Short mmCIF file of C-alpha atoms and ligand atoms in Angstrom, two decimals:
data_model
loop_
_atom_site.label_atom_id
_atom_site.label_comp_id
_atom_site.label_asym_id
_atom_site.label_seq_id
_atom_site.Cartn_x
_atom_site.Cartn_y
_atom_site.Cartn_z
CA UNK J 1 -64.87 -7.61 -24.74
CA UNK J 2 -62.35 -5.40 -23.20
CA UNK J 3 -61.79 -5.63 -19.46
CA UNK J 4 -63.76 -2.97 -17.23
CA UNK J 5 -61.96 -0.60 -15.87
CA UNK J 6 -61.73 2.55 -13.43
CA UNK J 7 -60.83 5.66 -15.10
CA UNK J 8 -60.36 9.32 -14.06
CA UNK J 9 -61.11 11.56 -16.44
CA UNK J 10 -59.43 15.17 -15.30
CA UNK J 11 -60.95 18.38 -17.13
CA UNK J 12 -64.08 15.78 -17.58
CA UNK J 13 -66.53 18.32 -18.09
CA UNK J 14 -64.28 20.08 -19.85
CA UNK J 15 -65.19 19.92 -24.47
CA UNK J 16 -62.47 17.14 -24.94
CA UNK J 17 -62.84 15.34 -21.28
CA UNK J 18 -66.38 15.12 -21.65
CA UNK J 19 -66.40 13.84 -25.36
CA UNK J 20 -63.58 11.07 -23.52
CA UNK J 21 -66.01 10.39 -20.70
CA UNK J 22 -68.80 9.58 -22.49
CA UNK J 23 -67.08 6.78 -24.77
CA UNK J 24 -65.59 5.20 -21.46
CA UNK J 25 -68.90 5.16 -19.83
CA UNK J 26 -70.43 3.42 -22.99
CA UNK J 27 -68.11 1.26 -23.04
CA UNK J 28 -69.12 0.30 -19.53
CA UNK J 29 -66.27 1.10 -17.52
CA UNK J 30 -66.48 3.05 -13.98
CA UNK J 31 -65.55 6.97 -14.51
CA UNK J 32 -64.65 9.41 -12.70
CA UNK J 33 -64.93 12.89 -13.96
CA UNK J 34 -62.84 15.55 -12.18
CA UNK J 35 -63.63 19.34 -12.97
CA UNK J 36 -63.65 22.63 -11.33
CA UNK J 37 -65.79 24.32 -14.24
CA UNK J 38 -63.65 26.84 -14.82
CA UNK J 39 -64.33 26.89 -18.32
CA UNK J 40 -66.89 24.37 -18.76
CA UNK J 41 -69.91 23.84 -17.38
CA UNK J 42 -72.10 21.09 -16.40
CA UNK J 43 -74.28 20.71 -19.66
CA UNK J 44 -71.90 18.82 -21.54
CA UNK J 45 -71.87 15.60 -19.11
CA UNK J 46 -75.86 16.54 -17.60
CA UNK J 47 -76.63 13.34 -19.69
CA UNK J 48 -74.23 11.49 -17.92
CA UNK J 49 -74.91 12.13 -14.20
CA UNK J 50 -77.89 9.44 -14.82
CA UNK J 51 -75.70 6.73 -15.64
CA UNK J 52 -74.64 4.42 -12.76
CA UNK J 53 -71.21 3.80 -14.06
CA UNK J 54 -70.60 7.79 -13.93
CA UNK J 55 -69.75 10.51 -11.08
CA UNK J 56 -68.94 13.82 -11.22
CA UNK J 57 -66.18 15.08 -8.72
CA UNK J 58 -65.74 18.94 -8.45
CA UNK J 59 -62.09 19.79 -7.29
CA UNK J 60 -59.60 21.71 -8.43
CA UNK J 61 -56.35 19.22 -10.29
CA UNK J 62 -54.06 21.53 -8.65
CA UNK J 63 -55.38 20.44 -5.23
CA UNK J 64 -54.70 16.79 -3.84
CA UNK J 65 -57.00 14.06 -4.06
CA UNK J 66 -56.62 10.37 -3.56
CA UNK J 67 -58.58 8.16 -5.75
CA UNK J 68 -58.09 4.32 -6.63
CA UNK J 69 -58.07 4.08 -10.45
CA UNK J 70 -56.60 2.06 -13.62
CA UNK J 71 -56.34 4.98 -15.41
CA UNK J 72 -56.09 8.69 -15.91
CA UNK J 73 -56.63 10.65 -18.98
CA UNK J 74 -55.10 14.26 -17.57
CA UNK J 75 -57.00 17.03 -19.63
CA UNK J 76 -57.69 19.43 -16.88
CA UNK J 77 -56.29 22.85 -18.25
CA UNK J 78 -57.91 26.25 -19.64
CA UNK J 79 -57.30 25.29 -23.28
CA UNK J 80 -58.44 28.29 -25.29
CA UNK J 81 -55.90 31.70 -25.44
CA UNK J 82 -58.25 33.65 -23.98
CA UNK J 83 -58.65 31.41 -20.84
CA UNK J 84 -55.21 30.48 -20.04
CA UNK J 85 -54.06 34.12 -20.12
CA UNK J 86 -57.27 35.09 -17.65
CA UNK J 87 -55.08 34.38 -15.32
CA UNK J 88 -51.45 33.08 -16.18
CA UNK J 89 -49.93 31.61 -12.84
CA UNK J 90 -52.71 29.82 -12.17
CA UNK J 91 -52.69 28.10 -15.49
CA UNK J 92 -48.52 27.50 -15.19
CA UNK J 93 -50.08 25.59 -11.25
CA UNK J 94 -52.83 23.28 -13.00
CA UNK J 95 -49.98 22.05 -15.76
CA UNK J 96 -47.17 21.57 -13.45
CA UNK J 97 -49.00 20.74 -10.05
CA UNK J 98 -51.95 19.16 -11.80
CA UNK J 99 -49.21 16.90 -13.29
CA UNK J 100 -47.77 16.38 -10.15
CA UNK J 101 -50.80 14.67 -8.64
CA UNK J 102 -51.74 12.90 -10.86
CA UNK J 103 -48.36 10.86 -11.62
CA UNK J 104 -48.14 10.79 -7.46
CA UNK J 105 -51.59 8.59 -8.06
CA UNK J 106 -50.53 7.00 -11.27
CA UNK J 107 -47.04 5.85 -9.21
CA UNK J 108 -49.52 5.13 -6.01
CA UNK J 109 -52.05 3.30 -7.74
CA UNK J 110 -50.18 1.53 -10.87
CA UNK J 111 -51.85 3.34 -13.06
CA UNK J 112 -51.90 4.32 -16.73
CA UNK J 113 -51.74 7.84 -17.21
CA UNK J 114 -52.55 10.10 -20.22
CA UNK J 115 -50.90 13.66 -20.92
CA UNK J 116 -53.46 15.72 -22.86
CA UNK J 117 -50.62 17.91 -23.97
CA UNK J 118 -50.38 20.44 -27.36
CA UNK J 119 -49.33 21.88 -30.42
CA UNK J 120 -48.26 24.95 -28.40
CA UNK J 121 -44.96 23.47 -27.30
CA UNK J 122 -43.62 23.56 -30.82
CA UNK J 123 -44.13 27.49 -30.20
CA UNK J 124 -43.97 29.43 -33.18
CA UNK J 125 -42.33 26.83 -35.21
CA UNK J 126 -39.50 27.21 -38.00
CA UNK J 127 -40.12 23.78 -38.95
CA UNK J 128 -42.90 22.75 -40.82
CA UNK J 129 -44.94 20.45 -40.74
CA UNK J 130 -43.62 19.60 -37.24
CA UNK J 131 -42.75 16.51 -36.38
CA UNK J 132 -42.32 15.44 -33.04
CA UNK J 133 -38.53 15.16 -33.05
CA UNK J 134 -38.90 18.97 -33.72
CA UNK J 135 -38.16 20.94 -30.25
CA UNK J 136 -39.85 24.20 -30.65
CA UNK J 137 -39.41 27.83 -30.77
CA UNK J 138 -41.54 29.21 -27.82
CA UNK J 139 -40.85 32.79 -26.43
CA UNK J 140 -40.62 31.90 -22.63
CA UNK J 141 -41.66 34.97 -21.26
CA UNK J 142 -44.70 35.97 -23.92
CA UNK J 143 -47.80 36.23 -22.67
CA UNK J 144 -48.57 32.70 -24.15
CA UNK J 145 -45.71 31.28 -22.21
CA UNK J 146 -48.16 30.38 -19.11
CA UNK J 147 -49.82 27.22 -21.55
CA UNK J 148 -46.27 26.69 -23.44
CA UNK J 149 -44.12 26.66 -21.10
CA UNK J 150 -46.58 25.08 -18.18
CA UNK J 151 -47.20 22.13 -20.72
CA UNK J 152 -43.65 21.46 -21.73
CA UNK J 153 -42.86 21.19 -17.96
CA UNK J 154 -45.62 18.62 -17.78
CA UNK J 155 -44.37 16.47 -20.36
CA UNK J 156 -41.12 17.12 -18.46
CA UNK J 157 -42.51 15.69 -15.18
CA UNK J 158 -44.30 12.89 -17.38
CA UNK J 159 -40.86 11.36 -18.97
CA UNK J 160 -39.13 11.81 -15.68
CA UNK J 161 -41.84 9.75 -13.26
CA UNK J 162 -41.55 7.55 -15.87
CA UNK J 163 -37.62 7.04 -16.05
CA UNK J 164 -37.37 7.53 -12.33
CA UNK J 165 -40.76 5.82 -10.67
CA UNK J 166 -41.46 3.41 -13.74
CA UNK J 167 -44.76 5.17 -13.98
CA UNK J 168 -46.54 3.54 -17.00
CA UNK J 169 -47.01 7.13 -19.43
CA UNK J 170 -48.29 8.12 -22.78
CA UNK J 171 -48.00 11.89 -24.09
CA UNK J 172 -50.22 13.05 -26.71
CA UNK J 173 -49.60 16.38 -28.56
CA UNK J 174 -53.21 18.05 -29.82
CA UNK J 175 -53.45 19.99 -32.62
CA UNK J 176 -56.58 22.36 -32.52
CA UNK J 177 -59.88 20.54 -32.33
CA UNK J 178 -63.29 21.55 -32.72
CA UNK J 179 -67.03 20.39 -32.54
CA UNK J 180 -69.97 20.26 -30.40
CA UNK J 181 -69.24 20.61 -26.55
CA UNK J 182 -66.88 23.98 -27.26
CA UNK J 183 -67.64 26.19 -24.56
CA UNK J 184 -70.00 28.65 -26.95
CA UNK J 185 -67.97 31.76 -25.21
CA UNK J 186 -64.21 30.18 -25.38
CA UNK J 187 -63.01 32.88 -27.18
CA UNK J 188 -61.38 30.07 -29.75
CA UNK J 189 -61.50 30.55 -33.67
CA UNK J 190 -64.04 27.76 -34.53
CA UNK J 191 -66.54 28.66 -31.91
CA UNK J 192 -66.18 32.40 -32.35
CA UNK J 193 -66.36 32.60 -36.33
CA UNK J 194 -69.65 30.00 -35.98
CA UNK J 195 -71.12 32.23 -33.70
CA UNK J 196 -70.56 35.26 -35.31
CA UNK J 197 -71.67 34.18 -38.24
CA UNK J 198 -75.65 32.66 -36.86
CA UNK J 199 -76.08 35.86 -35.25
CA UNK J 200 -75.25 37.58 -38.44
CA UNK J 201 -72.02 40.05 -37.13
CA UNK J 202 -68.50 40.31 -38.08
CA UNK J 203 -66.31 38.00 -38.39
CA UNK J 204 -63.28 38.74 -36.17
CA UNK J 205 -59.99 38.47 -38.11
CA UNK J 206 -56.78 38.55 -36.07
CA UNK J 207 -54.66 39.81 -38.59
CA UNK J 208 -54.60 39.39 -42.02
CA UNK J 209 -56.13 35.94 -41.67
CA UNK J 210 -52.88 34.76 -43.33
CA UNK J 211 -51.83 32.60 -40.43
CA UNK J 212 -52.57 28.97 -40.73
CA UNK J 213 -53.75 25.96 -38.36
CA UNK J 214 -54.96 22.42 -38.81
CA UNK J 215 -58.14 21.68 -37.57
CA UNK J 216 -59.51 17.85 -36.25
CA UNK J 217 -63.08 17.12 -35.21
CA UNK J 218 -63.08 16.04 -32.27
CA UNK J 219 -64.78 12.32 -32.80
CA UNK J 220 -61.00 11.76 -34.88
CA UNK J 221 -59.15 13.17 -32.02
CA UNK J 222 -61.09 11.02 -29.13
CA UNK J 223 -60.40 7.88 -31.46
CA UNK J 224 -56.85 8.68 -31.21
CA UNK J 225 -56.32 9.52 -27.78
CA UNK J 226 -58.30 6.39 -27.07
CA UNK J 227 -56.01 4.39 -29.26
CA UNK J 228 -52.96 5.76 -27.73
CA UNK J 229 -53.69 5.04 -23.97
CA UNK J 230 -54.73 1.48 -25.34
CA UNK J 231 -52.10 0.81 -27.33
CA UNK J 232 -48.84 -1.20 -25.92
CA UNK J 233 -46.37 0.11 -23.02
CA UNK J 234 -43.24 0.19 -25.68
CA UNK J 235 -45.13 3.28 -27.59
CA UNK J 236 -45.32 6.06 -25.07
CA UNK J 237 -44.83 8.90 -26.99
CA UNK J 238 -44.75 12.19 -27.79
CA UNK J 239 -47.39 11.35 -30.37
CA UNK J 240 -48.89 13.86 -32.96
CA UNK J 241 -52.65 13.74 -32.98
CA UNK J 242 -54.13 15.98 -35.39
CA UNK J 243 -55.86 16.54 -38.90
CA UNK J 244 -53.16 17.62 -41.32
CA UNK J 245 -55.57 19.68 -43.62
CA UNK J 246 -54.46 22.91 -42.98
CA UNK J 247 -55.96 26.04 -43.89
CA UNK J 248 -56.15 30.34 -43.81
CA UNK J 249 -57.92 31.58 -40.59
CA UNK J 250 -59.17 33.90 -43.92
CA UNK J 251 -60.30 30.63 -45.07
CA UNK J 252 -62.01 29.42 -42.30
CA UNK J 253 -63.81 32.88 -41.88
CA UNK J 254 -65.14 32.44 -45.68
CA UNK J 255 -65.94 28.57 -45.25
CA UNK J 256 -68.00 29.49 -41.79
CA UNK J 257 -69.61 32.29 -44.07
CA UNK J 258 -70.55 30.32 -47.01
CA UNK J 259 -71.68 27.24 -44.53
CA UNK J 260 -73.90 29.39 -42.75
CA UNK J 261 -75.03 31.19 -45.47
CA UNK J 262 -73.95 34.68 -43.46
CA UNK J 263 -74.31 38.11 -44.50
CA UNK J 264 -71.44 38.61 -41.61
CA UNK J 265 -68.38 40.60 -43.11
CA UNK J 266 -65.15 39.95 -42.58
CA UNK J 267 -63.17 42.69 -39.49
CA UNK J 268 -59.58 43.03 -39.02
CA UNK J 269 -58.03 43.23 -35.28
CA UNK J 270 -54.85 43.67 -34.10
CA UNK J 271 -52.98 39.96 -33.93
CA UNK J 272 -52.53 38.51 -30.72
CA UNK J 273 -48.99 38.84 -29.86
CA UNK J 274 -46.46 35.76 -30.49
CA UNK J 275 -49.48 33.86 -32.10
CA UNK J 276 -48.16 31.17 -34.70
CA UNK J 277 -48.24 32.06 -38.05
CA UNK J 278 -48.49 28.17 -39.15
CA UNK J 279 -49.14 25.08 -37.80
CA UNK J 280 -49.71 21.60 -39.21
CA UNK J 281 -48.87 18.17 -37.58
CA UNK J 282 -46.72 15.89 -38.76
CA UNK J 283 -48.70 12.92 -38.67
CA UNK J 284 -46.49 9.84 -39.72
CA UNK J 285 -45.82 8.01 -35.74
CA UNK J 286 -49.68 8.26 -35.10
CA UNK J 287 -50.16 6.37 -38.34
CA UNK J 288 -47.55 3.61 -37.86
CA UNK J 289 -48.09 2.72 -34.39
CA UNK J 290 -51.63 3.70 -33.63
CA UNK J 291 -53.04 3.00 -37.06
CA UNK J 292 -54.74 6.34 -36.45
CA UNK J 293 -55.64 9.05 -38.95
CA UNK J 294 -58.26 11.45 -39.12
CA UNK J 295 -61.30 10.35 -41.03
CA UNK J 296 -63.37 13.76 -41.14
CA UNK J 297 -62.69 16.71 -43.47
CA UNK J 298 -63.30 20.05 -42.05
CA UNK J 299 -66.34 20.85 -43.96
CA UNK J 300 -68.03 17.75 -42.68
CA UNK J 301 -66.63 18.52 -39.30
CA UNK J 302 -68.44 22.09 -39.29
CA UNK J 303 -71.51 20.53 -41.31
CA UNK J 304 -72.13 18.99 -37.01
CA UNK J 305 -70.54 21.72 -35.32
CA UNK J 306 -72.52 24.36 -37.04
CA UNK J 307 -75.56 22.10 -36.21
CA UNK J 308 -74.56 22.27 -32.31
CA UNK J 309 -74.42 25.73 -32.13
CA UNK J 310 -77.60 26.74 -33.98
CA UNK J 311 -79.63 24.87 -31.02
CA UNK J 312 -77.54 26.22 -28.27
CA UNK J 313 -79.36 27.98 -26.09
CA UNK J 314 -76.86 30.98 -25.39
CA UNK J 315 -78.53 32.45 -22.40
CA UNK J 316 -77.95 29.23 -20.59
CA UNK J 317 -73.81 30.09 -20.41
CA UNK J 318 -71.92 32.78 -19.05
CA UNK J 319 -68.62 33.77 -20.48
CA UNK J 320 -65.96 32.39 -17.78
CA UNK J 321 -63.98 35.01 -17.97
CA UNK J 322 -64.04 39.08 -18.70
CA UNK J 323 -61.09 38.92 -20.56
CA UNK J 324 -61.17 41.90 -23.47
CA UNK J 325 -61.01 38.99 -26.46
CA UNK J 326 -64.61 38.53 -25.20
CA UNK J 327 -65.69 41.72 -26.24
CA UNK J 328 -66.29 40.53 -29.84
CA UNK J 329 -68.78 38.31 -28.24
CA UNK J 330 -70.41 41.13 -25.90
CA UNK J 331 -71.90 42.78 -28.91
P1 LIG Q 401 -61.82 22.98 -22.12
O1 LIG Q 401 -61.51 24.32 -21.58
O2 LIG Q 401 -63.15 22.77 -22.74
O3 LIG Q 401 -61.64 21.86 -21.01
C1 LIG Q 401 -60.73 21.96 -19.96
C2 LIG Q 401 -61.42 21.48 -18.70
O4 LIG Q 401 -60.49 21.55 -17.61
C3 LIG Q 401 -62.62 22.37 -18.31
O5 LIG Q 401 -63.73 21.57 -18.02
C4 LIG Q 401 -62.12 23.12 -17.09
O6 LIG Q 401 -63.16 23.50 -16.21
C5 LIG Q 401 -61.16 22.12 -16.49
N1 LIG Q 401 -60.19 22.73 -15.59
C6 LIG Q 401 -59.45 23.84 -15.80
N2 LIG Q 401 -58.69 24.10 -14.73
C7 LIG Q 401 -58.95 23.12 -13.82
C8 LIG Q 401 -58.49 22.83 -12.50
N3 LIG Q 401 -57.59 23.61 -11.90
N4 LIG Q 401 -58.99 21.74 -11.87
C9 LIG Q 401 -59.90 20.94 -12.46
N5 LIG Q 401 -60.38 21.17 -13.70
C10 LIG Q 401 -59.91 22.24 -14.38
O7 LIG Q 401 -60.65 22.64 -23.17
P2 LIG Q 401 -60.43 21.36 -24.10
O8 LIG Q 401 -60.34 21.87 -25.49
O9 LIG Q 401 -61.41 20.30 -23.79
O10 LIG Q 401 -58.97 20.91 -23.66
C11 LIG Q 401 -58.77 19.75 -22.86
C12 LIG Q 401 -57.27 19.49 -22.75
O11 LIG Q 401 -56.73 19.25 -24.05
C13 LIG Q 401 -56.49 20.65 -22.14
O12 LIG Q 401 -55.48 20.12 -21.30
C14 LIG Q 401 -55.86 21.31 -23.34
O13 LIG Q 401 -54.65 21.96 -23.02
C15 LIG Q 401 -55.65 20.13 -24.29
N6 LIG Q 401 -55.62 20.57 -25.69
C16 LIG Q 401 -56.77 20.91 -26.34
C17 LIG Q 401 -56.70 21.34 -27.65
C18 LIG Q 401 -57.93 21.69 -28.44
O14 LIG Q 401 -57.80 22.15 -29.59
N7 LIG Q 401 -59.13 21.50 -27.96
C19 LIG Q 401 -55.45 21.47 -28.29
C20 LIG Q 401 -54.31 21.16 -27.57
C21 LIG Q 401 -54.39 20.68 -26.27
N1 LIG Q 402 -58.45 34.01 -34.33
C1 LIG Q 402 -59.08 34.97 -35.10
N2 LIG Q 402 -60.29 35.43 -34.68
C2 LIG Q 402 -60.90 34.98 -33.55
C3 LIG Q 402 -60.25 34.00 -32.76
C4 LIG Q 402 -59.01 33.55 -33.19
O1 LIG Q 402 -58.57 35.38 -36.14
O2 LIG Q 402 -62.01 35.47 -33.25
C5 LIG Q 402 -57.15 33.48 -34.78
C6 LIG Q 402 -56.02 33.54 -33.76
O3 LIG Q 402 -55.35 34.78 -33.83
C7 LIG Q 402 -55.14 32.37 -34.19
C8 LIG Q 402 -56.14 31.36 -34.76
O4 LIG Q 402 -57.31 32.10 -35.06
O5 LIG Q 402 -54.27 32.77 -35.21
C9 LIG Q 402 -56.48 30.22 -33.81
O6 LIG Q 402 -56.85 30.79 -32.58
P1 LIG Q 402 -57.41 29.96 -31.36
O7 LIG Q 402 -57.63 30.93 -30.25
O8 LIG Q 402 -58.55 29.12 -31.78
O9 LIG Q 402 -56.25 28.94 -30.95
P2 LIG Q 402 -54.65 28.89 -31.04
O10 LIG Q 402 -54.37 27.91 -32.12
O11 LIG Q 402 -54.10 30.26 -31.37
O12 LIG Q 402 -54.24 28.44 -29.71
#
């Protein structure tokens, strides 16, 4: 029986943080879940707010807050292109102020803390798979730069609490995830593409569909995390968590089809500028010190996603932002 524990969840409500909350509370422990529902919104932890080892805190990461906790799992941050370009200095504030306060109570309080950090600081990478020895090819003043750029500072400010404040770190690099709990209006490729295909329209390609990611469901990518914040004080990272299956966004588009049994067609829009044309982790630290590798192929993964989103009740979510890459989902 591991010991109980008090744990801040950051970005709690958020489709990762409340997927992380949920195992901590069943496992008993005393959570705190800190969100401002940007881009989330209170459905995905309703059926936690009962629980007596659970509370929900709304504040915004990039504000101060002084909580006594063991430790801190740091997802707070629009994830999904469309969100984190809504509004681009605020997103640069919640990566490197967000980070801020939360090693300030991590060096306060002793405790553990978590970096959710991502794929994105590789850039547009030359190398490939990418390890994480690899260090990137991100255009620092694209209009992706905000998330890139605001999350390689983070791990910046991680490693250098740590070396200077002996704050007790790990930093975990996520490859794109999907599954039930995606905000239904994120703009992403999973959620849109399932979407789009229930309700029977196109299918939005950006581009020829020729560009490439890795996809993990996210019950693999919690199991990771998990491990990694567990797992002993030498192995701090940067640490690769993601499903190396990669595929076509063409692919995915005909796999969503064919799942859904669609009569959606495949559209062609303009590509997103600087958007990666390939991306696939190189899993090999995660498997020696974590024992960790994904367990779930994508069409099982989408088998339960699909699932969630055919009983979604759409009306009950408004699109965070009015961002133009929602239009495909104004139609
Ligand atoms: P999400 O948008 O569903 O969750 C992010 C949560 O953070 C939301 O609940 C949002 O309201 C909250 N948030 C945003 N700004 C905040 C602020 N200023 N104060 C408090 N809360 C705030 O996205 P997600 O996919 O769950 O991503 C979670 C974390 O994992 C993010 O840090 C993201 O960068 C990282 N990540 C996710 C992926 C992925 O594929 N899902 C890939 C790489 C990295
Ligand atoms: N994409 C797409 N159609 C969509 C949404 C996304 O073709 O409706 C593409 C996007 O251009 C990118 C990939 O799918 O190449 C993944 O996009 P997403 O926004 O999910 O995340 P990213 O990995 O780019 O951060």
């Amino acid at each position: 029986m591991p010991s109980l524990k008090r744990i801040l969840v950051t970005g709690g409500a958020g489709f990762l943080g409340s997927h992380i909350c949920e195992r901590m509370v069943d496992e008993g422990h005393d959570v705190i879940c800190l969100d401002n529902l940007f881009t989330s919104q209170k459905q995905n932890i309703t059926h936690l707010l009962t629980r007596p080892n659970f509370e929900f805190i709304r504040h915004d990461v990039t504000r101060d807050i002084w909580l006594e906790v063991d430790e801190i799992y740091n997802m707070a941050c629009p994830a999904s292109p469309v969100h984190y370009q809504y509004n681009p200095i605020k997103t640069m504030k919640v990566s490197v102020m967000g980070a801020i306060n939360v090693l300030g109570m991590a060096k306060r309080t002793r405790a553990k803390v978590l970096q959710a950090s991502t794929s994105e600081v590789y850039g547009d990478p030359d190398v490939h798979p990418q390890p994480e020895s690899y260090r990137g090819n991100v255009n620092p003043i694209g209009i992706r730069a905000c998330y890139d750029e605001g999350k390689r500072a983070a791990e910046t400010l991680f490693f250098d609490y740590h070396r200077s404040n002996g704050v007790n770190i790990r930093v975990v690099r996520i490859f794109n995830t999907y599954g039930p709990r995606m905000h239904p209006f994120d703009g992403r490729v999973v959620s849109n593409f399932i979407i789009q295909a229930l309700k029977g329209e196109d299918i939005t390609l950006y581009g020829d569909g020729s560009q490439t990611r890795s996809f993990c469901y996210v019950d693999d990518l919690v199991e990771g995390i998990i491990r990694m914040m567990n797992g002993p004080d030498s192995f701090i990272g940067p640490v690769n968590i993601g499903n190396p299956g990669e595929f076509t966004i063409k692919q995915l588009a005909e796999l969503v089809i064919k799942m859904t049994k669609s009569k959606s067609k495949l559209v062609k829009l303009p590509l997103p500028k600087d958007d990666p044309t390939q991306r696939q982790p190189d899993i090999t630290l995660a498997k020696k010190h974590l024992k960790w590798e994904p367990t779930i192929a994508l069409e099982q993964g989408l088998v339960k996603t699909i699932d969630y989103f055919s009983k979604l009740d759409l009306r009950q979510f408004r699109k965070p932002t009015d961002h133009t890459a929602h239009k495909s989902s104004n139609r």
